Amino acid sequence: MAAMRVGPLTLILGMTVLAAQQSVRQPEPGVSETLAVARAHRISDVHYTVALRIPSSREERVSGTETISFALTDANTPVILDFAPDKAGRLEGIRIGGNALTAEQVNGHIAIPATAIHTGVNQVELTFEAGDTPLNRSSDFLYTIFVPARAHEAFPCFDQPDLKARWTLSLDVPDDWQVLANGAESARSSAGGRTVVHFDETQPIPTYLFAFAAGKFFVETAERNGRTFRMFHRETDAAKVARNKDAIFDLHAAALEWLERYTGIPYPFGKFDFLLVPSFQFGGMEHPGAIFYNASGLLLDPSATQNELLGRASVISHETTHMWFGDLVTMRWFTDVWMKEVFANYMAAKIVNPSFPGINHELRFLLSYYPSAYDVDRTAGSNAIRQPLANLAEAGTLYGAIIYQKAPIVMRQLETLVGSEAFRDGLREYLRRYSYSNASWTDLISLLDSRTPEDLAEWSHAWVDEPGRPVISTELQVTNGKIARLAFVQRDPISARGLTWTERMQVAIGREGSVTSVPVELNGGHAEVPAAVGMAAPEFVLPNGGGIAYGEFHLDPHSRDWLLHHVPEIADALTRGAAWVTLWDAMLDGEAQPADLVSLALQALPREKDEQNVQRILGYSTQAYWKFLSPDARQRVGAPLERAFRAGLAAAPTASLKGAWFNALRDLASSADTLGWLTNVWSEREQVPGLVLSETDYIRLAEELAVREPADADRILNEQAARIKNPDRKAQFAFVRPAISADAATRDAWFASLANPANRRREPWVLEGLRYLHHPLRAASAVHYIAPSLDMLQEIQRTGDIFFPKRWMDATLGGHQSASAAAIVRGFLDRVPPAYPDRLRRIILSSADDLFRAASMTGDTRPSGRGN
Ligand SMILES: [Zn+2]
């Protein structure tokens, strides 16, 4: 019983308890880990009964009553509820056991005094006006987004993921509104133009998954495998709904069936509804029984590209996977939020495969995860997959490409390391053991560790707890026309850290049109490849040729040179895709020129047969063109690129591929000839054979034309405004339009209006406007928006949803390549005080990475921002 001994350990424990008590008396704003741990320790068995009255006018407040019941093991200190509404909300009354109570409100919390509570079950009754911000109110609908800890901006609650609760909700709404929530509807009554809808009590779920929506929605119902699905939406184009709905229901049913089989656990949440939200701020949000999606990701146009078709299947599988990974078993704290995201993306990749038998799925895994992960992981702003988090107010900054794209790559390695059966069995045990409860990464790793001889803790440290990627160089010696030695050497880009990564690679060795794949295990500083010794001198050696290895690859000079001229000659599509990903990195590192990649693209595009590779090459060409070529160089390659894109559009065998070519041409277009043709297409004087354009296509086309034809901009935008039929798209267009205006004062006024948080609430609209404001053609006149946008970032993080800070910076910097723009960002980072949040500094560094590199390419003498 060493705990009795008085020593340093007791002292530390004493201080922790003291700190915890202080934090309970005077809790800081947001939800701190200290507060959450203290609460989870003494509070359990939470039930919320919430009744909300939602007025038809968004100017009127949403009012509510609530009963929170919970069991308490320790009643010596006040119980802290979280409630931090915007100015629309306030606490009106609080009662315990029928008696009114005065409770102190501090820093967005309500302290229920110890005198009013007791051990055992307590019941607190509250009346309040709800805060508006997380209710996303429009004139005739609203929907909640409570992730990561925004429920308490609407109503009082324990806003942390490990106090799961059962919820009983009722909504009082205008008669002509539809409603959905986590639970199934149990009863309804109507009187005086209003309807009260009651919902069944939910399974235990955390606050961030509690959800409801109400408003003027259409409802489609379908049966699949004996289950009823309901789709709520606001799309007025009936043909568009009819064209898409069966695929949407089928994809949900297929995902559910796959997950039930893989996990061995039936769908855990009863009914299954989903809502398609116009301009939703995420791709989807996994509320059990009531998934919310971005409407445009599911209701596709006839011009949808293969990436969009695959993207729809993926987002449906992703959110459906969350019903088990995240919803049934939830992280204890948001430091492990990546766990639910990695499983959602990783399982989604497995689920989608059978629905798209014609797709090269290895290539898809490579192209959908590696480039996006590298875009962050190569930068000085990268972060580890697993990050500490002191307060949920900062949870938004955890989200990004590292958890969505790098983590699935790491998870595939883990599955390879453990073996797919042991991996699945470990996951099944994890899901069973922690059902309707919470678990952490360590809980899972210890379950898997017992199933493998590998040291998973050490593996996990390099891949999960640290940022960045290994720098891997090829050492190739050829003597007398044969390979004398082949080796791969790794080093840590942060030399002082000295990390060594363990990974399995499939190295592609190419000779005379054929590719040999050689497995290589990289364990220490370098790995020799004896199997390659004696092979005929190769045309190229590509360490990630099998699409598996992750890192910053430096090819041997011969291979790099060969690939820069001959990628289209490689027969295997996956190897070609991997070569492109590696050459893009080489360009960013200065080992190849942007113009070299454009030349390679011009050579590859007419020959490339794989649709995924076509889209990737189109994307790289367009990025190289706008971000890394000088305006003079653009002049030189613009015409041949446009010609190649138009030829590709004409020759494309499928509508999805035509869509991809058309989008690329629209985004690149600058010649009078192409602009004239696009104008004819936009005004419907000409058709694109084999491609049906939708309202969203015409809107986008009008916007792109307006940026390029300032003299005609007003006419184009006026005519487009008159053509839009759907009310949500009309509102979005009206919002974005001033940002596209040819008049600088109008653009300035639009940007100035973003200082008001209310004008930033529709985040996708804001981002669309910012991208036009900073369009490369207008970069010089947009430089003056960069400094104020950087100044606003802290507030953006406080008021915006989880993805907004990074996207705000990406949209602000994405169109710039000048030394003056880079200098503004560096100046800002030099000037901010040491206390400036490290996470925001990293967001800026990662969003500015391309800009820094481009500025150094176009003559800036500053260092390019490489290395951590
Ligand atoms: Zn997710």
mmCIF file of C-alpha atoms and ligand atoms in Angstrom, residues 284-286 315 318-319 322 325 337 340-345 399 404 803, ligand 1:
data_model
loop_
_atom_site.group_PDB
_atom_site.id
_atom_site.type_symbol
_atom_site.label_atom_id
_atom_site.label_comp_id
_atom_site.label_asym_id
_atom_site.label_seq_id
_atom_site.Cartn_x
_atom_site.Cartn_y
_atom_site.Cartn_z
ATOM 1 C CA GLY A 284 -21.711 14.034 -43.912
ATOM 2 C CA MET A 285 -22.334 13.720 -40.177
ATOM 3 C CA GLU A 286 -22.971 10.353 -38.625
ATOM 4 C CA VAL A 315 -19.307 9.087 -48.048
ATOM 5 C CA HIS A 318 -18.135 6.255 -44.317
ATOM 6 C CA GLU A 319 -21.143 7.563 -42.383
ATOM 7 C CA HIS A 322 -19.647 5.278 -38.067
ATOM 8 C CA PHE A 325 -17.124 2.892 -35.223
ATOM 9 C CA VAL A 337 -11.319 11.345 -32.774
ATOM 10 C CA LYS A 340 -13.557 6.818 -35.680
ATOM 11 C CA GLU A 341 -12.506 8.668 -38.847
ATOM 12 C CA VAL A 342 -9.832 6.177 -39.815
ATOM 13 C CA PHE A 343 -12.199 3.229 -39.475
ATOM 14 C CA ALA A 344 -14.913 5.079 -41.371
ATOM 15 C CA ASN A 345 -12.565 5.762 -44.281
ATOM 16 C CA TYR A 399 -9.476 17.492 -38.116
ATOM 17 C CA TYR A 404 -8.810 11.371 -42.858
ATOM 18 C CA PHE A 803 -13.135 22.151 -40.990
HETATM 19 ZN ZN ZN B 1 -16.396 10.663 -40.269
#
